[in-house]
Amino acid sequence: MENKKRFSIITFGCQMNVRDSETMRSILINKGYEEKEPEDADIIVINSCSVREKAANRAKTYVREFKRKGKKIIFAGCVAENEKDRIFEIGADAVLGTRKIHKIDRIIEDLYKDKKIIEVGLDEVPEFDFVPEPTHPVTSYVNISIGCDNFCSFCIVPYTRGREITRSYYSILKEAKELIEKGSKEIFLLGQNVNSYFDNVTGFDFADLIYHLDKDLKGNYWIKYLSPNPRDFSYKVFNAIKNSEHISHWFHLPLQSGSTKILKRMKRDYTKEEFLDLCYYIREEFPDATITTDIIVGFPGEDEKDFEDTLDVVEKVRFEMAFMFKYSERPNTSARKYKDKIPEEEKNRRLQILIEKVNNIIEERRKEMLGRRFTLLIEGKSEKFEGCSGCKTRENIKGVIKGIYEPGKFLIGRVVEIKGHTPIFEFERFTNF
Ligand code: SAH
Ligand code: SF4
Ligand code: F3S
C-alpha cells in the first residue's frame, strides 16, 4: 500500500488547533508517513473549528470536495466532537475528537479496513508529554490547559474541548525548554482561559507560572499567552509581568460586548466599567502595551444603546487590533434560549460600523508609531514587500523591516513609514531579545 503513506492536514480555527495539527503531523512523520500538498495526498486530515457556523460549514465543504477527488478523510477537531453523524453522512471516513488526536496513527492504519471509525468523547485526559516539531520558524505553542469551565452563553468551546484540565508546571517547563533549545524564540502559552491556571502539584497559579518560567527558562526568547479572561486578571499577574525579562506587554482582552447588560447575558462576569478600568490600569502601568480584543455584535437583545456602549469602549481603549464577529448561534449553548434575536441585516450593519471605527483607530495608532524604536523578531522573508523581512514587535504588532534578515534574529528597528496597517521598520542594531 505505497500510496497510503501521503497525508495533508488542513487546519481551521485557533492556536489550539494549530498546535493539535502540529502534534498529528509529528506523530505521522515519526511513523514514516509523508506530508504533501492536499492535491498530492491520499489522506486528508481536516482539523475543524466550530466556534461560528460559517467556520464549521467551511470544514464540511472540504470533506465533500476531497471526497469527490477520491481521498480518504479524517475529520478532526471541534466540529468532529459535536456533529459526528453528520460528518459521516457527508463522506468522512473517520472522526477524531479533540481529546483523541494522539490516536491519529492508529486511525490511519484502520482507514483502509472499510469501516466507520469514531474516536470522540471528552472524558479522557490527553497525553500531554508529546512535543511536536514546530511548523513555524520561530514561534511555538505550549498548552498550559485544555478545555474551559466558563460556559459563556454564546460559546461552544466547553462542549468541543470539555472541562478545563491544567497541566503541571514541570511538564510545561520541560516542553518550553525543549522548544527553546530547538530554536523557538517566541513561546505562546495556550489555554481557553489562561489566567484561571492552577497546578495542584506546585500550587502555582498563572502569575506563579509565568514568573517561574521567566526565571527557569534560559536564553533569548519572548513569552506570550492566549487567551486571558478580563475577569481573572490580578495584580499578582501584572507584578509577575513587570518583574520579568521575557514576558510580552501584549494584552489580548476579549471584550465581547461593551454593554454591561449584554455582558451579563453572555455570562462574562465583568461590567463595562471594570473592563475600562482594567485597560486604563494597563495603559498607565505599561506605557508600551498593546491591547487587542475580540468583539461580538448582534448578540440576542443587543439594542442600539448596547451597541453604542461597545463603540464607546472601542473609542476609549483605542485597541491596537480587534477581531470582530457577528453573533452566530451554536449548538448546546445557553444563549439559544434568548428569543430576542437580531436580524442578519442589522448584525451586518453593526459589524460594518464597528469595523470602520476600529480600522480608523488602528490607522491612528499605527501613525503614532512613526519614528519610534521597537524590539523586533524576524519571522522570515516578506511575501508582500520586496527586499523586506516579516517581523513582529515584542508587543505583537506585525510589520516588515527593510532588508533580508535571518528568521529568529532579534533587533531594534525604527518605524519610518506606515502602509495600511503595516509599520515599515529600518534596522538600527541587533539585540538579545
Ligand atoms: N477562550 C477565548 C475565546 C475562544 S473563541 C476567550 O475566552 O477569549 C474566540 C472568539 O470567538 C471569542 O472571543 C468570541 O469573540 C468569538 N466567538 C465565540 N463564540 C462565538 C459565537 N457564537 N458567535 C460569534 N463569535 C463567537
Ligand atoms: Fe468560550 Fe468563554 Fe471559555 Fe472563552 S472563556 S472558551 S469564550 S466559554
Ligand atoms: Fe474553534 Fe475549537 Fe478553537 S471551536 S476557536 S478550534 S477551541
Short mmCIF file of C-alpha atoms and ligand atoms in Angstrom, two decimals:
data_model
loop_
_atom_site.label_atom_id
_atom_site.label_comp_id
_atom_site.label_asym_id
_atom_site.label_seq_id
_atom_site.Cartn_x
_atom_site.Cartn_y
_atom_site.Cartn_z
CA MET A 1 0.00 0.00 0.00
CA GLU A 2 2.57 2.51 -1.11
CA ASN A 3 0.06 5.29 -1.67
CA LYS A 4 -1.41 5.25 1.82
CA LYS A 5 1.72 6.98 3.06
CA ARG A 6 0.94 10.53 1.90
CA PHE A 7 -1.08 12.89 4.11
CA SER A 8 -2.06 16.53 4.29
CA ILE A 9 -3.54 18.44 7.22
CA ILE A 10 -5.90 21.38 6.73
CA THR A 11 -6.31 23.48 9.86
CA PHE A 12 -9.14 25.84 10.80
CA GLY A 13 -9.63 27.83 13.98
CA CYS A 14 -7.46 28.96 16.82
CA GLN A 15 -3.91 28.30 18.02
CA MET A 16 -5.15 25.24 19.94
CA ASN A 17 -5.97 23.66 16.62
CA VAL A 18 -2.67 24.79 15.10
CA ARG A 19 -0.89 23.10 17.96
CA ASP A 20 -3.04 19.94 17.64
CA SER A 21 -2.26 19.81 13.93
CA GLU A 22 1.46 20.04 14.73
CA THR A 23 1.05 17.09 17.08
CA MET A 24 -0.78 14.98 14.48
CA ARG A 25 1.76 15.92 11.82
CA SER A 26 4.74 14.95 14.00
CA ILE A 27 3.16 11.62 15.00
CA LEU A 28 2.56 10.73 11.35
CA ILE A 29 6.01 11.82 10.20
CA ASN A 30 7.59 9.75 13.00
CA LYS A 31 5.63 6.74 11.70
CA GLY A 32 7.00 7.18 8.20
CA TYR A 33 4.11 8.98 6.55
CA GLU A 34 4.96 11.74 4.12
CA GLU A 35 3.44 15.23 4.24
CA LYS A 36 2.20 16.56 0.88
CA GLU A 37 0.06 19.35 -0.53
CA PRO A 38 -3.63 18.32 -0.35
CA GLU A 39 -3.80 17.63 -4.09
CA ASP A 40 -0.98 15.08 -3.89
CA ALA A 41 -2.04 13.40 -0.65
CA ASP A 42 -4.10 10.22 -0.24
CA ILE A 43 -5.27 11.03 3.25
CA ILE A 44 -6.66 14.43 4.19
CA VAL A 45 -6.92 15.37 7.84
CA ILE A 46 -9.36 18.25 8.36
CA ASN A 47 -8.88 19.89 11.74
CA SER A 48 -12.12 21.82 12.15
CA CYS A 49 -13.34 24.81 14.16
CA SER A 50 -16.85 25.06 15.48
CA VAL A 51 -16.87 28.48 17.06
CA ARG A 52 -19.05 30.09 14.39
CA GLU A 53 -21.39 28.35 12.00
CA LYS A 54 -19.51 29.64 8.96
CA ALA A 55 -16.21 28.11 10.09
CA ALA A 56 -17.90 24.77 10.78
CA ASN A 57 -19.54 24.80 7.35
CA ARG A 58 -16.30 25.57 5.60
CA ALA A 59 -14.67 22.49 7.10
CA LYS A 60 -17.61 20.38 5.94
CA THR A 61 -17.32 21.77 2.41
CA TYR A 62 -13.75 20.49 2.32
CA VAL A 63 -14.97 16.98 3.15
CA ARG A 64 -17.22 16.98 0.09
CA GLU A 65 -14.55 18.47 -2.13
CA PHE A 66 -11.83 15.96 -1.24
CA LYS A 67 -14.24 13.03 -1.17
CA ARG A 68 -15.03 13.78 -4.83
CA LYS A 69 -11.32 13.61 -5.54
CA GLY A 70 -11.17 10.09 -4.07
CA LYS A 71 -9.20 10.90 -0.90
CA LYS A 72 -9.59 9.22 2.48
CA ILE A 73 -10.78 11.77 5.00
CA ILE A 74 -10.14 12.02 8.71
CA PHE A 75 -12.29 14.72 10.22
CA ALA A 76 -10.78 16.02 13.45
CA GLY A 77 -11.21 18.95 15.83
CA CYS A 78 -14.07 20.83 17.38
CA VAL A 79 -16.80 20.09 14.83
CA ALA A 80 -15.91 16.40 14.97
CA GLU A 81 -16.72 16.31 18.64
CA ASN A 82 -20.22 17.74 18.17
CA GLU A 83 -21.51 16.58 14.82
CA LYS A 84 -20.06 13.13 14.21
CA ASP A 85 -23.11 11.62 12.49
CA ARG A 86 -23.45 14.49 10.08
CA ILE A 87 -19.74 14.26 9.26
CA PHE A 88 -20.11 10.62 8.20
CA GLU A 89 -23.18 11.45 6.14
CA ILE A 90 -21.19 13.91 4.07
CA GLY A 91 -18.43 11.44 3.42
CA ALA A 92 -15.71 11.38 6.08
CA ASP A 93 -14.03 8.03 6.72
CA ALA A 94 -13.05 8.71 10.30
CA VAL A 95 -13.99 11.16 13.03
CA LEU A 96 -11.43 12.15 15.63
CA GLY A 97 -12.38 14.30 18.63
CA THR A 98 -10.23 16.98 20.23
CA ARG A 99 -9.03 14.75 23.06
CA LYS A 100 -8.19 11.82 20.81
CA ILE A 101 -5.73 13.35 18.38
CA HIS A 102 -2.91 11.15 19.70
CA LYS A 103 -4.69 8.21 18.12
CA ILE A 104 -4.18 9.57 14.62
CA ASP A 105 -1.62 6.90 13.65
CA ARG A 106 -3.81 4.03 14.82
CA ILE A 107 -6.77 5.52 12.99
CA ILE A 108 -4.84 5.77 9.75
CA GLU A 109 -3.96 2.09 9.96
CA ASP A 110 -7.68 1.24 10.17
CA LEU A 111 -8.72 3.60 7.38
CA TYR A 112 -8.33 1.04 4.64
CA LYS A 113 -10.23 -1.66 6.53
CA ASP A 114 -13.51 -0.32 5.26
CA LYS A 115 -15.27 0.50 8.49
CA LYS A 116 -16.57 3.59 10.21
CA ILE A 117 -14.04 4.91 12.68
CA ILE A 118 -15.22 7.09 15.53
CA GLU A 119 -12.98 8.33 18.30
CA VAL A 120 -14.75 11.04 20.26
CA GLY A 121 -15.50 11.84 23.89
CA LEU A 122 -14.22 14.35 26.38
CA ASP A 123 -13.61 12.09 29.37
CA GLU A 124 -10.02 11.22 28.53
CA VAL A 125 -7.10 13.31 29.75
CA PRO A 126 -4.91 13.65 26.67
CA GLU A 127 -1.26 12.70 26.69
CA PHE A 128 0.48 15.99 27.28
CA ASP A 129 4.08 15.00 27.02
CA PHE A 130 4.49 14.67 23.29
CA VAL A 131 6.45 17.63 21.91
CA PRO A 132 5.74 18.12 18.21
CA GLU A 133 8.15 19.72 15.77
CA PRO A 134 7.01 23.34 15.43
CA THR A 135 5.87 24.23 11.92
CA HIS A 136 6.58 27.93 12.34
CA PRO A 137 10.24 29.00 12.10
CA VAL A 138 10.32 30.99 15.34
CA THR A 139 7.03 30.61 17.22
CA SER A 140 5.80 27.60 19.15
CA TYR A 141 2.73 26.82 21.13
CA VAL A 142 2.63 25.18 24.55
CA ASN A 143 -0.66 24.11 26.12
CA ILE A 144 -0.93 25.10 29.76
CA SER A 145 -4.53 23.95 29.99
CA ILE A 146 -7.17 22.44 27.79
CA GLY A 147 -10.93 22.81 27.88
CA CYS A 148 -12.94 25.50 29.56
CA ASP A 149 -15.26 25.75 32.57
CA ASN A 150 -16.60 29.21 31.90
CA PHE A 151 -19.64 28.40 29.77
CA CYS A 152 -20.00 31.90 28.35
CA SER A 153 -23.53 31.70 27.00
CA PHE A 154 -22.55 32.14 23.31
CA CYS A 155 -19.62 29.76 23.26
CA ILE A 156 -19.41 26.18 22.08
CA VAL A 157 -15.84 25.54 23.26
CA PRO A 158 -16.71 23.86 26.61
CA TYR A 159 -18.72 21.33 24.55
CA THR A 160 -15.99 20.70 22.00
CA ARG A 161 -12.98 20.64 24.30
CA GLY A 162 -14.51 19.58 27.59
CA ARG A 163 -13.86 20.69 31.14
CA GLU A 164 -10.68 22.54 31.99
CA ILE A 165 -7.65 20.46 32.83
CA THR A 166 -4.43 22.24 33.73
CA ARG A 167 -1.03 20.86 33.05
CA SER A 168 1.70 20.61 35.67
CA TYR A 169 4.38 23.28 35.85
CA TYR A 170 7.21 20.81 35.30
CA SER A 171 5.65 19.38 32.20
CA ILE A 172 5.18 22.88 30.74
CA LEU A 173 8.74 23.86 31.71
CA LYS A 174 10.21 20.75 30.11
CA GLU A 175 8.39 21.30 26.85
CA ALA A 176 9.16 25.03 26.65
CA LYS A 177 12.82 24.28 27.39
CA GLU A 178 12.98 21.72 24.61
CA LEU A 179 11.38 24.16 22.17
CA ILE A 180 13.79 26.94 23.06
CA GLU A 181 16.71 24.54 22.63
CA LYS A 182 15.35 23.69 19.18
CA GLY A 183 15.40 27.39 18.27
CA SER A 184 11.98 28.78 19.22
CA LYS A 185 12.13 32.46 20.02
CA GLU A 186 8.56 33.02 20.99
CA ILE A 187 6.59 30.71 23.25
CA PHE A 188 2.81 31.10 23.26
CA LEU A 189 1.22 29.65 26.39
CA LEU A 190 -2.18 28.39 25.32
CA GLY A 191 -5.42 27.91 27.18
CA GLN A 192 -9.03 28.98 26.70
CA ASN A 193 -8.76 30.95 29.91
CA VAL A 194 -5.09 31.07 30.83
CA ASN A 195 -5.43 33.11 33.97
CA SER A 196 -7.58 30.50 35.68
CA TYR A 197 -4.50 28.22 35.61
CA PHE A 198 -3.84 26.30 38.82
CA ASP A 199 -1.34 23.48 39.30
CA ASN A 200 -2.13 21.22 42.26
CA VAL A 201 1.41 19.85 42.46
CA THR A 202 3.28 23.13 42.83
CA GLY A 203 0.33 25.27 43.95
CA PHE A 204 1.21 27.68 41.12
CA ASP A 205 -1.43 30.00 39.72
CA PHE A 206 -0.98 31.80 36.38
CA ALA A 207 1.12 34.56 37.94
CA ASP A 208 3.45 31.99 39.54
CA LEU A 209 3.59 30.06 36.29
CA ILE A 210 4.80 32.98 34.19
CA TYR A 211 7.06 34.30 36.95
CA HIS A 212 8.86 30.95 37.25
CA LEU A 213 9.02 30.22 33.52
CA ASP A 214 10.65 33.59 33.03
CA LYS A 215 13.33 32.71 35.59
CA ASP A 216 13.75 28.98 34.83
CA LEU A 217 13.98 29.19 31.05
CA LYS A 218 17.39 30.43 29.98
CA GLY A 219 18.05 32.09 26.65
CA ASN A 220 16.78 34.70 24.26
CA TYR A 221 13.04 34.36 23.77
CA TRP A 222 9.68 36.02 24.45
CA ILE A 223 6.70 34.63 26.33
CA LYS A 224 3.18 35.47 25.14
CA TYR A 225 -0.10 33.88 26.21
CA LEU A 226 -3.63 33.39 24.83
CA SER A 227 -6.34 33.99 25.94
CA PRO A 228 -6.81 35.58 29.30
CA ASN A 229 -10.29 36.36 30.57
CA PRO A 230 -10.55 40.05 31.57
CA ARG A 231 -12.37 38.94 34.72
CA ASP A 232 -9.47 36.88 36.01
CA PHE A 233 -6.59 39.36 35.78
CA SER A 234 -4.95 40.03 39.13
CA TYR A 235 -2.33 42.47 40.36
CA LYS A 236 -0.18 39.44 41.03
CA VAL A 237 -0.19 38.68 37.28
CA PHE A 238 0.71 42.28 36.46
CA ASN A 239 3.53 42.20 39.00
CA ALA A 240 4.88 38.98 37.53
CA ILE A 241 4.88 40.63 34.09
CA LYS A 242 6.51 43.79 35.43
CA ASN A 243 9.27 41.85 37.16
CA SER A 244 10.01 39.61 34.21
CA GLU A 245 12.57 39.77 31.44
CA HIS A 246 10.78 37.80 28.74
CA ILE A 247 7.05 38.35 29.13
CA SER A 248 5.46 40.49 26.45
CA HIS A 249 3.42 43.59 27.21
CA TRP A 250 0.76 42.45 24.76
CA PHE A 251 -2.63 42.08 26.43
CA HIS A 252 -5.35 40.31 24.48
CA LEU A 253 -8.51 41.14 26.40
CA PRO A 254 -11.62 39.73 24.72
CA LEU A 255 -14.29 42.38 25.39
CA GLN A 256 -17.16 40.58 23.56
CA SER A 257 -19.54 43.46 24.31
CA GLY A 258 -19.24 46.92 25.85
CA SER A 259 -22.70 46.74 27.38
CA THR A 260 -22.95 45.56 30.97
CA LYS A 261 -26.46 44.27 30.26
CA ILE A 262 -25.23 42.11 27.35
CA LEU A 263 -22.10 41.01 29.23
CA LYS A 264 -24.37 39.69 31.95
CA ARG A 265 -26.39 37.74 29.40
CA MET A 266 -23.15 36.44 27.95
CA LYS A 267 -22.10 35.28 31.45
CA ARG A 268 -18.83 37.15 31.20
CA ASP A 269 -18.80 38.31 34.84
CA TYR A 270 -17.40 41.80 34.32
CA THR A 271 -19.00 45.15 33.64
CA LYS A 272 -18.21 47.82 31.07
CA GLU A 273 -16.60 49.92 33.82
CA GLU A 274 -14.49 47.05 35.14
CA PHE A 275 -13.22 46.35 31.64
CA LEU A 276 -12.37 50.02 31.12
CA ASP A 277 -10.61 50.24 34.50
CA LEU A 278 -8.52 47.20 33.59
CA CYS A 279 -7.47 48.81 30.31
CA TYR A 280 -6.73 52.20 31.92
CA TYR A 281 -4.60 50.43 34.52
CA ILE A 282 -2.65 48.60 31.81
CA ARG A 283 -2.15 51.75 29.74
CA GLU A 284 -0.80 53.52 32.80
CA GLU A 285 1.43 50.76 34.16
CA PHE A 286 2.72 49.55 30.79
CA PRO A 287 3.02 52.61 28.53
CA ASP A 288 4.32 50.41 25.69
CA ALA A 289 1.40 47.95 25.96
CA THR A 290 -0.60 46.69 23.02
CA ILE A 291 -4.22 45.93 23.90
CA THR A 292 -6.17 43.79 21.45
CA THR A 293 -9.62 42.29 21.69
CA ASP A 294 -12.44 40.12 20.34
CA ILE A 295 -15.89 41.65 19.88
CA ILE A 296 -19.25 40.08 19.03
CA VAL A 297 -22.06 42.20 17.56
CA GLY A 298 -25.72 41.27 17.38
CA PHE A 299 -25.94 39.07 20.46
CA PRO A 300 -29.65 38.49 21.31
CA GLY A 301 -31.16 41.52 22.99
CA GLU A 302 -28.40 43.91 21.89
CA ASP A 303 -30.17 47.22 21.24
CA GLU A 304 -28.77 50.43 19.78
CA LYS A 305 -27.71 51.65 23.22
CA ASP A 306 -25.82 48.40 23.93
CA PHE A 307 -24.07 48.62 20.59
CA GLU A 308 -23.12 52.23 21.36
CA ASP A 309 -21.57 51.03 24.62
CA THR A 310 -19.37 48.70 22.55
CA LEU A 311 -18.36 51.60 20.29
CA ASP A 312 -17.71 53.70 23.36
CA VAL A 313 -15.30 51.14 24.83
CA VAL A 314 -13.55 50.90 21.46
CA GLU A 315 -13.11 54.68 21.42
CA LYS A 316 -11.90 54.84 24.99
CA VAL A 317 -9.43 51.95 24.90
CA ARG A 318 -8.28 52.54 21.31
CA PHE A 319 -7.38 48.89 20.68
CA GLU A 320 -4.31 48.26 18.55
CA MET A 321 -6.16 45.38 16.87
CA ALA A 322 -9.55 43.68 17.15
CA PHE A 323 -11.19 40.52 15.85
CA MET A 324 -14.82 41.29 15.19
CA PHE A 325 -17.63 38.80 14.67
CA LYS A 326 -21.35 38.63 14.09
CA TYR A 327 -23.06 36.54 16.76
CA SER A 328 -23.60 33.03 15.49
CA GLU A 329 -25.95 30.72 17.37
CA ARG A 330 -24.22 27.48 18.29
CA PRO A 331 -25.50 24.05 19.36
CA ASN A 332 -25.80 23.37 23.11
CA THR A 333 -25.01 26.93 24.17
CA SER A 334 -27.30 28.58 26.70
CA ALA A 335 -27.76 31.77 24.62
CA ARG A 336 -30.01 29.72 22.33
CA LYS A 337 -32.82 30.31 24.81
CA TYR A 338 -32.99 34.04 24.08
CA LYS A 339 -35.84 34.86 21.75
CA ASP A 340 -34.93 38.48 21.02
CA LYS A 341 -32.57 37.64 18.19
CA ILE A 342 -31.08 40.34 16.00
CA PRO A 343 -31.84 40.15 12.25
CA GLU A 344 -28.91 39.31 9.98
CA GLU A 345 -29.03 42.67 8.13
CA GLU A 346 -28.83 44.53 11.42
CA LYS A 347 -25.86 42.42 12.52
CA ASN A 348 -24.18 43.23 9.22
CA ARG A 349 -24.85 46.94 9.66
CA ARG A 350 -23.40 46.98 13.17
CA LEU A 351 -20.38 44.94 12.12
CA GLN A 352 -19.61 47.38 9.30
CA ILE A 353 -19.86 50.38 11.62
CA LEU A 354 -17.63 48.67 14.17
CA ILE A 355 -15.04 47.58 11.61
CA GLU A 356 -14.82 51.10 10.23
CA LYS A 357 -14.36 52.62 13.67
CA VAL A 358 -11.74 50.05 14.67
CA ASN A 359 -9.86 50.46 11.40
CA ASN A 360 -9.72 54.24 11.82
CA ILE A 361 -8.34 53.81 15.32
CA ILE A 362 -5.78 51.24 14.15
CA GLU A 363 -4.61 53.67 11.47
CA GLU A 364 -4.19 56.41 14.06
CA ARG A 365 -2.40 54.02 16.37
CA ARG A 366 0.00 52.96 13.63
CA LYS A 367 0.77 56.60 12.79
CA GLU A 368 1.67 57.13 16.44
CA MET A 369 4.40 54.51 15.94
CA LEU A 370 6.23 56.68 13.36
CA GLY A 371 9.77 57.48 14.42
CA ARG A 372 9.64 55.17 17.48
CA ARG A 373 12.02 52.27 18.14
CA PHE A 374 10.80 48.73 18.79
CA THR A 375 12.37 45.38 19.61
CA LEU A 376 11.59 43.08 16.71
CA LEU A 377 11.70 39.38 15.97
CA ILE A 378 12.37 38.37 12.37
CA GLU A 379 9.90 35.77 11.09
CA GLY A 380 11.07 35.29 7.51
CA LYS A 381 11.07 36.89 4.09
CA SER A 382 8.14 39.23 3.50
CA GLU A 383 5.77 37.94 0.82
CA LYS A 384 4.21 41.32 0.13
CA PHE A 385 7.13 43.74 0.37
CA GLU A 386 10.08 43.01 -1.86
CA GLY A 387 13.52 43.08 -0.26
CA CYS A 388 11.96 43.13 3.22
CA SER A 389 11.61 40.69 6.10
CA GLY A 390 8.43 39.99 8.03
CA CYS A 391 8.73 40.81 11.72
CA LYS A 392 6.70 41.47 14.82
CA THR A 393 7.18 43.69 17.82
CA ARG A 394 7.57 42.34 21.31
CA GLU A 395 4.05 43.69 21.87
CA ASN A 396 2.80 41.60 18.93
CA ILE A 397 2.30 44.13 16.16
CA LYS A 398 3.16 42.68 12.79
CA GLY A 399 5.29 44.69 10.39
CA VAL A 400 8.12 44.49 7.89
CA ILE A 401 11.71 45.62 8.05
CA LYS A 402 13.76 46.77 5.07
CA GLY A 403 16.45 44.21 4.23
CA ILE A 404 16.71 40.45 4.49
CA TYR A 405 17.48 39.10 7.95
CA GLU A 406 17.65 35.57 9.29
CA PRO A 407 14.43 34.27 10.93
CA GLY A 408 14.79 34.21 14.70
CA LYS A 409 17.05 37.28 14.94
CA PHE A 410 16.08 39.95 17.44
CA LEU A 411 16.83 43.53 16.50
CA ILE A 412 15.92 47.13 17.16
CA GLY A 413 14.10 48.84 14.34
CA ARG A 414 12.70 52.34 13.86
CA VAL A 415 9.37 52.97 12.18
CA VAL A 416 9.94 55.04 9.03
CA GLU A 417 6.65 54.58 7.19
CA ILE A 418 3.14 53.13 7.56
CA LYS A 419 1.46 51.27 4.71
CA GLY A 420 -2.17 50.44 5.50
CA HIS A 421 -1.91 48.88 8.95
CA THR A 422 1.68 47.74 8.42
CA PRO A 423 4.57 49.60 10.04
CA ILE A 424 7.76 49.62 7.96
CA PHE A 425 10.91 49.49 10.06
CA GLU A 426 14.51 50.38 9.36
CA PHE A 427 17.31 48.43 11.01
CA GLU A 428 19.15 50.12 13.86
CA ARG A 429 21.05 47.34 15.66
CA PHE A 430 20.91 43.74 16.80
CA THR A 431 19.81 42.96 20.33
CA ASN A 432 19.42 39.89 22.55
CA PHE A 433 15.64 39.74 22.84
N1 SAH B 1 -11.26 31.33 25.06
C1 SAH B 1 -11.25 32.50 24.32
C2 SAH B 1 -12.20 32.54 23.16
C3 SAH B 1 -12.14 31.49 22.17
S1 SAH B 1 -13.24 31.72 20.85
C4 SAH B 1 -11.64 33.61 25.21
O1 SAH B 1 -12.40 33.46 26.13
O2 SAH B 1 -11.21 34.68 24.90
C5 SAH B 1 -12.58 33.17 20.08
C6 SAH B 1 -13.57 34.28 19.90
O3 SAH B 1 -14.61 33.87 19.05
C7 SAH B 1 -14.27 34.73 21.15
O4 SAH B 1 -13.50 35.61 21.92
C8 SAH B 1 -15.51 35.38 20.60
O5 SAH B 1 -15.31 36.75 20.34
C9 SAH B 1 -15.76 34.65 19.31
N2 SAH B 1 -16.93 33.78 19.43
C10 SAH B 1 -17.08 32.71 20.24
N3 SAH B 1 -18.31 32.18 20.10
C11 SAH B 1 -18.95 32.94 19.18
C12 SAH B 1 -20.27 32.91 18.62
N4 SAH B 1 -21.17 32.02 19.00
N5 SAH B 1 -20.57 33.85 17.69
C13 SAH B 1 -19.67 34.78 17.31
N6 SAH B 1 -18.43 34.85 17.80
C14 SAH B 1 -18.07 33.95 18.75
FE1 SF4 B 2 -15.66 30.17 25.32
FE2 SF4 B 2 -15.87 31.77 27.39
FE3 SF4 B 2 -14.42 29.56 27.58
FE4 SF4 B 2 -13.57 31.57 26.07
S1 SF4 B 2 -13.84 31.62 28.30
S2 SF4 B 2 -13.60 29.40 25.53
S3 SF4 B 2 -15.44 32.43 25.27
S4 SF4 B 2 -16.64 29.64 27.30
FE1 F3S B 3 -12.53 26.88 17.14
FE2 F3S B 3 -12.25 24.90 18.77
FE3 F3S B 3 -10.51 26.85 18.76
S1 F3S B 3 -14.15 25.85 18.27
S2 F3S B 3 -11.71 28.61 18.19
S3 F3S B 3 -10.86 25.45 17.12
S4 F3S B 3 -11.27 25.77 20.54
#
